[in-house]
Coordinates of C-alpha atoms and ligand atoms in Angstrom, one line a residue:
M1 CA 69.8 127.1 87.5
K2 CA 67.1 124.6 88.4
I3 CA 68.5 122.9 91.4
L4 CA 66.8 119.9 93.2
I5 CA 67.7 119.5 96.8
L6 CA 67.6 115.9 98.2
P7 CA 68.7 115.9 101.8
G8 CA 68.3 112.1 102.2
D9 CA 68.8 110.5 105.6
G10 CA 70.8 110.7 108.8
I11 CA 73.0 113.8 108.9
G12 CA 71.8 114.7 105.3
P13 CA 69.2 117.3 106.3
E14 CA 71.7 119.1 108.7
I15 CA 74.6 119.3 106.2
V16 CA 72.5 120.1 103.1
G17 CA 70.8 122.8 105.2
Q18 CA 74.1 124.7 105.4
A19 CA 74.7 124.3 101.6
V20 CA 71.2 125.7 100.9
R21 CA 72.1 128.8 102.9
V22 CA 75.0 129.4 100.6
L23 CA 72.7 129.0 97.6
E24 CA 70.3 131.4 99.1
K25 CA 73.0 134.0 99.6
F26 CA 73.9 133.7 95.8
K27 CA 70.2 134.0 95.0
A28 CA 69.8 137.1 97.1
E29 CA 72.7 138.6 95.0
G30 CA 70.7 137.9 91.8
V31 CA 72.1 134.6 90.6
P32 CA 69.1 132.9 88.8
I33 CA 68.7 130.0 91.2
E34 CA 65.4 128.1 91.4
L35 CA 65.3 125.6 94.2
S36 CA 63.0 122.6 94.6
H37 CA 63.1 120.0 97.4
G38 CA 62.5 116.2 97.3
L39 CA 63.0 112.8 98.9
L40 CA 65.5 110.0 98.2
G41 CA 66.6 106.9 100.1
G42 CA 65.1 106.0 103.4
A43 CA 63.1 109.3 103.7
A44 CA 61.5 108.5 100.3
H45 CA 60.7 105.0 101.4
D46 CA 59.1 106.2 104.6
A47 CA 56.9 108.7 102.6
H48 CA 56.2 106.8 99.4
G49 CA 57.3 103.1 99.9
H50 CA 60.2 103.4 97.4
P51 CA 63.7 104.9 97.7
Y52 CA 63.4 106.6 94.3
P53 CA 59.7 107.1 93.8
E54 CA 58.0 108.4 90.7
V55 CA 57.6 112.0 92.1
T56 CA 61.4 112.2 92.8
Q57 CA 62.1 110.8 89.3
Q58 CA 60.1 113.6 87.7
Q59 CA 61.8 116.2 89.8
A60 CA 65.2 114.8 89.0
R61 CA 64.6 114.7 85.3
A62 CA 63.4 118.3 85.3
A63 CA 66.4 119.7 87.2
D64 CA 69.6 121.0 85.8
A65 CA 71.6 119.8 88.8
I66 CA 70.9 117.9 92.0
L67 CA 72.4 118.4 95.5
L68 CA 72.2 115.2 97.6
G69 CA 73.1 114.7 101.2
C70 CA 73.4 111.0 101.9
V71 CA 71.2 108.0 102.3
G72 CA 70.9 105.0 104.6
G73 CA 70.5 104.1 108.2
P74 CA 70.3 101.1 110.5
Q75 CA 66.5 101.3 110.6
Y76 CA 66.4 100.3 106.9
D77 CA 68.9 97.4 107.0
T78 CA 66.1 94.8 107.3
L79 CA 64.2 96.0 104.2
P80 CA 64.2 93.9 101.1
R81 CA 67.1 94.8 98.9
A82 CA 65.0 96.3 96.1
V83 CA 63.7 99.1 98.4
R84 CA 66.8 99.8 100.5
P85 CA 68.0 103.4 100.5
E86 CA 71.2 102.6 98.4
Q87 CA 68.9 101.4 95.6
G88 CA 67.6 105.0 95.5
L89 CA 71.1 106.1 94.8
L90 CA 71.8 103.5 92.2
G91 CA 68.4 104.2 90.7
I92 CA 68.9 107.9 90.2
R93 CA 72.4 107.4 88.8
K94 CA 71.1 104.9 86.3
D95 CA 67.9 106.9 85.4
L96 CA 69.9 110.1 84.7
K97 CA 72.7 108.2 82.9
L98 CA 75.3 109.6 85.2
F99 CA 78.3 107.6 83.9
A100 CA 81.2 109.8 85.1
N101 CA 82.1 110.1 88.8
L102 CA 84.5 112.9 89.7
R103 CA 86.2 112.7 93.1
P104 CA 88.8 115.2 94.0
A105 CA 91.2 114.3 96.8
M106 CA 92.9 117.4 98.1
L107 CA 94.5 118.2 101.3
Y108 CA 94.2 121.7 102.7
P109 CA 97.5 122.8 104.2
E110 CA 95.6 123.7 107.4
L111 CA 94.7 120.0 107.8
A112 CA 98.0 118.4 106.8
A113 CA 98.3 117.0 110.3
S114 CA 95.0 115.1 110.1
S115 CA 96.1 112.9 107.2
S116 CA 97.2 109.3 108.0
L117 CA 100.4 110.0 105.9
K118 CA 103.3 112.2 106.7
P119 CA 102.6 115.9 106.1
E120 CA 105.5 116.1 103.5
V121 CA 104.0 113.3 101.5
V122 CA 100.5 114.8 101.3
A123 CA 100.8 118.6 101.9
G124 CA 99.4 120.4 98.9
L125 CA 97.9 117.2 97.4
D126 CA 95.4 117.9 94.7
I127 CA 94.3 115.0 92.5
M128 CA 91.1 114.1 90.7
I129 CA 89.9 110.5 90.3
I130 CA 87.4 109.9 87.5
R131 CA 85.5 106.6 88.0
E132 CA 83.3 105.1 85.3
L133 CA 80.0 104.6 87.1
T134 CA 77.5 102.6 85.0
G135 CA 79.5 99.6 83.6
D136 CA 82.0 97.0 84.6
I137 CA 81.6 94.0 86.9
Y138 CA 78.9 95.8 89.0
F139 CA 76.5 95.7 86.1
G140 CA 77.8 93.0 83.7
Q141 CA 75.6 90.0 82.8
P142 CA 75.4 87.1 83.5
R143 CA 75.8 87.2 87.2
G144 CA 74.3 85.1 90.0
R145 CA 74.6 82.0 92.0
R146 CA 74.6 78.4 90.7
T147 CA 75.6 74.9 91.5
N148 CA 78.6 73.8 89.5
A149 CA 79.3 70.4 87.9
A150 CA 80.9 69.2 91.1
G151 CA 77.7 70.0 93.1
E152 CA 79.3 73.0 94.8
D153 CA 77.6 76.4 95.3
E154 CA 79.3 79.2 93.4
G155 CA 78.8 82.9 92.8
F156 CA 79.8 84.6 89.6
D157 CA 80.0 88.1 88.0
T158 CA 81.0 89.4 84.6
M159 CA 83.5 92.2 84.0
H160 CA 82.4 94.0 80.9
Y161 CA 83.1 97.2 79.0
A162 CA 81.9 98.1 75.5
K163 CA 84.2 100.3 73.4
S164 CA 81.7 103.3 73.5
E165 CA 81.6 103.2 77.3
V166 CA 85.4 103.5 77.5
E167 CA 85.5 106.2 74.8
R168 CA 83.1 108.5 76.7
I169 CA 84.8 108.2 80.1
A170 CA 88.2 108.6 78.4
H171 CA 86.9 111.9 76.9
V172 CA 85.9 113.1 80.4
G173 CA 89.4 112.2 81.6
F174 CA 91.2 114.0 78.9
R175 CA 88.9 117.1 79.1
T176 CA 89.4 117.3 82.8
A177 CA 93.2 116.9 82.4
M178 CA 93.1 119.8 79.9
K179 CA 91.5 122.0 82.6
R180 CA 94.2 121.1 85.1
N181 CA 97.9 120.1 84.7
K182 CA 97.4 118.1 81.4
K183 CA 98.5 114.8 83.0
L184 CA 96.2 111.8 82.8
C185 CA 96.9 108.3 84.2
S186 CA 94.7 105.5 83.1
V187 CA 94.4 102.7 85.6
D188 CA 93.7 99.1 84.5
K189 CA 94.8 95.5 84.9
A190 CA 95.8 94.9 81.3
N191 CA 98.3 92.2 82.3
V192 CA 95.5 89.9 83.3
L193 CA 92.1 91.0 82.1
D194 CA 90.8 91.2 78.5
T195 CA 88.4 94.0 79.5
S196 CA 91.5 96.0 80.5
I197 CA 93.3 95.3 77.3
L198 CA 90.4 96.8 75.4
W199 CA 90.3 99.7 77.9
R200 CA 93.9 100.5 77.3
E201 CA 93.7 100.4 73.5
V202 CA 90.7 102.7 73.5
V203 CA 92.1 105.2 76.0
T204 CA 95.3 105.3 73.9
E205 CA 93.4 105.9 70.7
I206 CA 91.2 108.7 72.2
G207 CA 94.5 110.2 73.5
K208 CA 95.5 111.1 69.9
Q209 CA 92.8 113.7 70.0
Y210 CA 94.4 115.4 73.0
P211 CA 98.1 115.7 72.0
E212 CA 98.8 118.2 74.8
V213 CA 97.8 115.7 77.5
Q214 CA 100.6 113.5 78.8
L215 CA 99.0 110.0 79.0
S216 CA 100.3 107.2 81.1
H217 CA 99.0 103.8 82.1
M218 CA 99.3 102.0 85.4
Y219 CA 98.2 98.6 86.7
V220 CA 95.7 99.0 89.5
D221 CA 97.8 97.2 92.1
N222 CA 100.7 99.5 91.5
A223 CA 98.3 102.5 91.5
A224 CA 97.0 101.5 95.0
M225 CA 100.6 101.4 96.2
Q226 CA 101.7 104.7 94.5
L227 CA 98.7 106.5 96.0
V228 CA 100.2 106.0 99.5
R229 CA 103.8 106.1 98.5
A230 CA 103.9 109.3 96.4
P231 CA 100.4 110.6 95.7
K232 CA 101.5 113.9 94.4
Q233 CA 102.8 112.3 91.2
F234 CA 99.2 112.1 90.0
D235 CA 97.0 114.8 88.5
V236 CA 94.0 113.1 86.9
I237 CA 93.3 109.4 87.2
V238 CA 90.7 107.7 85.0
T239 CA 89.6 104.2 85.7
G240 CA 86.7 101.7 85.6
N241 CA 84.0 101.2 88.1
I242 CA 85.4 98.6 90.5
F243 CA 89.0 99.9 90.5
G244 CA 87.7 103.5 90.9
D245 CA 85.5 102.5 93.8
I246 CA 88.4 101.2 95.7
L247 CA 91.1 103.7 94.7
S248 CA 88.9 106.7 95.4
D249 CA 88.1 105.5 98.9
E250 CA 91.9 105.0 99.4
A251 CA 92.6 108.5 98.1
S252 CA 90.0 110.0 100.4
M253 CA 91.9 108.9 103.4
L254 CA 94.9 110.9 102.2
A255 CA 92.8 114.0 102.7
G256 CA 92.4 113.5 106.4
S257 CA 88.6 113.4 106.9
I258 CA 85.8 111.9 105.0
G259 CA 83.8 115.0 106.0
M260 CA 85.9 117.2 103.6
L261 CA 85.4 115.5 100.2
P262 CA 82.8 116.3 97.6
S263 CA 81.9 114.4 94.4
A264 CA 80.1 114.9 91.2
S265 CA 78.4 112.4 88.9
L266 CA 77.8 113.7 85.4
D267 CA 75.9 112.7 82.3
A268 CA 77.0 113.4 78.7
S269 CA 75.8 117.0 78.9
N270 CA 77.1 117.9 82.3
K271 CA 73.9 117.6 84.2
G272 CA 75.0 116.3 87.5
L273 CA 74.3 114.8 90.9
Y274 CA 76.5 116.4 93.5
E275 CA 77.1 114.8 96.9
P276 CA 79.6 114.4 99.7
I277 CA 81.4 111.1 99.6
H278 CA 80.5 110.1 103.2
G279 CA 77.4 108.2 104.3
S280 CA 74.6 109.2 106.6
A281 CA 76.7 108.9 109.8
P282 CA 73.8 107.6 112.0
D283 CA 76.1 107.7 115.0
I284 CA 76.1 111.6 115.0
A285 CA 72.8 112.3 113.2
G286 CA 70.6 115.0 114.7
Q287 CA 73.3 116.1 117.1
N288 CA 74.7 119.2 115.3
K289 CA 78.1 117.5 115.0
A290 CA 78.4 116.7 111.3
N291 CA 80.9 118.6 109.1
P292 CA 79.0 120.3 106.3
I293 CA 82.2 121.2 104.3
A294 CA 82.0 118.2 101.9
T295 CA 78.5 119.2 101.0
V296 CA 79.3 122.9 100.5
L297 CA 82.3 121.9 98.3
S298 CA 80.0 119.7 96.3
L299 CA 78.1 122.9 95.6
A300 CA 81.3 124.4 94.3
M301 CA 81.7 121.5 91.9
M302 CA 78.1 122.0 90.7
M303 CA 78.8 125.6 89.9
R304 CA 81.9 124.6 88.0
Y305 CA 80.8 121.6 86.1
S306 CA 77.0 122.0 85.5
F307 CA 76.8 125.8 85.4
S308 CA 80.3 126.9 84.2
R309 CA 80.3 129.4 87.0
E310 CA 84.0 129.2 87.9
D311 CA 83.6 132.5 89.8
L312 CA 81.0 131.1 92.2
A313 CA 83.0 127.8 92.6
Q314 CA 86.0 129.8 93.6
R315 CA 84.1 131.9 96.1
I316 CA 83.0 128.8 97.8
E317 CA 86.4 127.1 97.8
T318 CA 88.2 130.3 98.9
G319 CA 85.5 130.6 101.6
V320 CA 86.3 127.1 102.9
R321 CA 90.0 127.9 103.0
K322 CA 89.4 131.1 105.0
V323 CA 87.2 129.3 107.5
L324 CA 89.8 126.6 108.0
A325 CA 92.5 129.2 108.3
S326 CA 90.5 130.9 111.0
G327 CA 90.7 127.7 113.0
A328 CA 87.1 126.7 112.8
R329 CA 86.8 122.9 113.2
T330 CA 84.1 120.4 113.5
G331 CA 84.9 117.3 115.6
D332 CA 86.0 115.1 112.7
I333 CA 88.8 117.6 111.7
A334 CA 89.9 118.9 115.1
L335 CA 93.2 117.7 116.5
P336 CA 93.2 116.7 120.2
G337 CA 92.8 119.8 122.4
E338 CA 91.4 122.0 119.6
A339 CA 88.1 123.7 120.1
V340 CA 85.1 122.2 118.3
I341 CA 82.1 123.9 116.8
G342 CA 78.8 122.4 115.5
T343 CA 77.3 122.0 112.1
K344 CA 75.3 125.2 112.3
A345 CA 78.2 127.4 113.6
M346 CA 80.4 126.0 110.7
G347 CA 77.5 126.9 108.4
D348 CA 77.4 130.4 109.8
A349 CA 81.2 130.8 109.2
L350 CA 81.0 129.4 105.6
V351 CA 78.0 131.6 104.6
A352 CA 79.9 134.6 106.0
A353 CA 83.2 133.7 104.2
V354 CA 81.7 132.9 100.8
Ligands
NAD1 P1 79.6 107.0 107.1 O1 80.4 107.7 106.0 O2 78.2 107.4 107.3 O3 80.4 107.2 108.5 C1 81.7 106.7 108.8 C2 82.2 107.5 110.0 O4 82.6 108.9 109.5 C3 81.2 107.7 111.1 O5 82.0 107.6 112.3 C4 80.7 109.1 110.9 O6 80.2 109.7 112.1 C5 81.8 109.8 110.3 N1 81.3 110.9 109.4 C6 80.8 110.7 108.1 N2 80.5 111.9 107.6 C7 80.8 112.8 108.5 C8 80.7 114.2 108.5 N3 80.2 114.9 107.5 N4 81.1 114.9 109.6 C9 81.7 114.2 110.6 N5 81.8 112.9 110.7 C10 81.4 112.2 109.6 O7 79.7 105.4 106.8 P2 79.0 104.2 107.5 O8 78.9 104.4 108.9 O9 79.7 103.0 106.9 O10 77.5 104.2 106.9 C11 76.4 104.7 107.5 C12 75.2 104.6 106.5 O11 75.5 105.5 105.4 C13 74.9 103.2 106.0 O12 73.6 103.1 106.0 C14 75.5 103.3 104.6 O13 74.9 102.4 103.8 C15 75.3 104.7 104.2 N6 76.2 105.2 103.2 C16 75.6 106.1 102.3 C17 76.5 106.7 101.3 C18 75.8 107.7 100.4 O14 74.8 108.2 100.7 N7 76.5 108.0 99.3 C19 77.8 106.4 101.3 C20 78.4 105.5 102.2 C21 77.5 104.9 103.2

């Protein structure tokens, strides 16, 4: 298991540090883990003048899986767009052809009170949102700014999906559903968009290869509503880049805290980049306050999806549940009046429980 560690910026080094301790525990038990460390985002810009420098590119290509903290920070906001930290993230995803983004939204029963929805609506929630990551309106050409015939400034973007792009993400959706409850909901806007009409046709066609999976289709506006009305109706959702961007953030709020949710971005052969969904939290960086659980759960996803080590994935996930059941809480998941522990103490508890 050649694993590249990219702590990134802000709270990144603190939270990734705790996940590395879990990896070191596995390594000490004889799991064949080989760690290397590198720079991405603002940290890479500081050292090499680019958020995804050549040296990191080589490390990333050589690795089997990558654990990333988070990138960005106010000190980089005035940099030219091409060298901002987020460009490092977009760059590595593109370079490694990571087209499938898997974001689970689950609510641990111990945290049911931290969700913005009523506990009975969300308790036991466990859904997986699969977002296509390299196509759609974020990458379609042409795009830009121009002056129209009436002399007015306008901006324009192009929504675009090729059949093969829909096919490969549909396969990820169906395969993921096969490993779970065999229910897949494809989200589009086929009542309005030609891109979505193609999307729906292709997903339906691929579905014939997975007769055991119950496939349904939903318009994105309805899906946004159903996610807050009755989120437990979903198992796996598959959708395009822009709809997935929005729906996965919406779903993350169901889970109570942004500090709890992991993600995976995979290529066609399950090489992956694993990272928490939150940002670099500059407001609490360096203060031993950040919750490392999302990062440690990203490691569980890595063990499951890139290394097929369901046993190690479950040890991590069960460890997290044990720690939560014991009452350990960082500030972001503590209810008013509950005792709060720091990043390092949460790491100690996680390492012991795994
Ligand atoms: P953020 O996710 O960093 O923070 C939002 C809020 O959640 C803050 O109050 C923060 O303290 C809190 N928070 C986030 N993670 C936490 C954790 N693990 N434990 C406890 N609290 C946590 O979002 P933002 O403030 O909008 O962005 C800050 C920076 O992060 C920006 O530069 C942004 O561009 C970048 N960003 C990076 C990523 C990424 O690396 N994938 C994602 C989103 C934002």
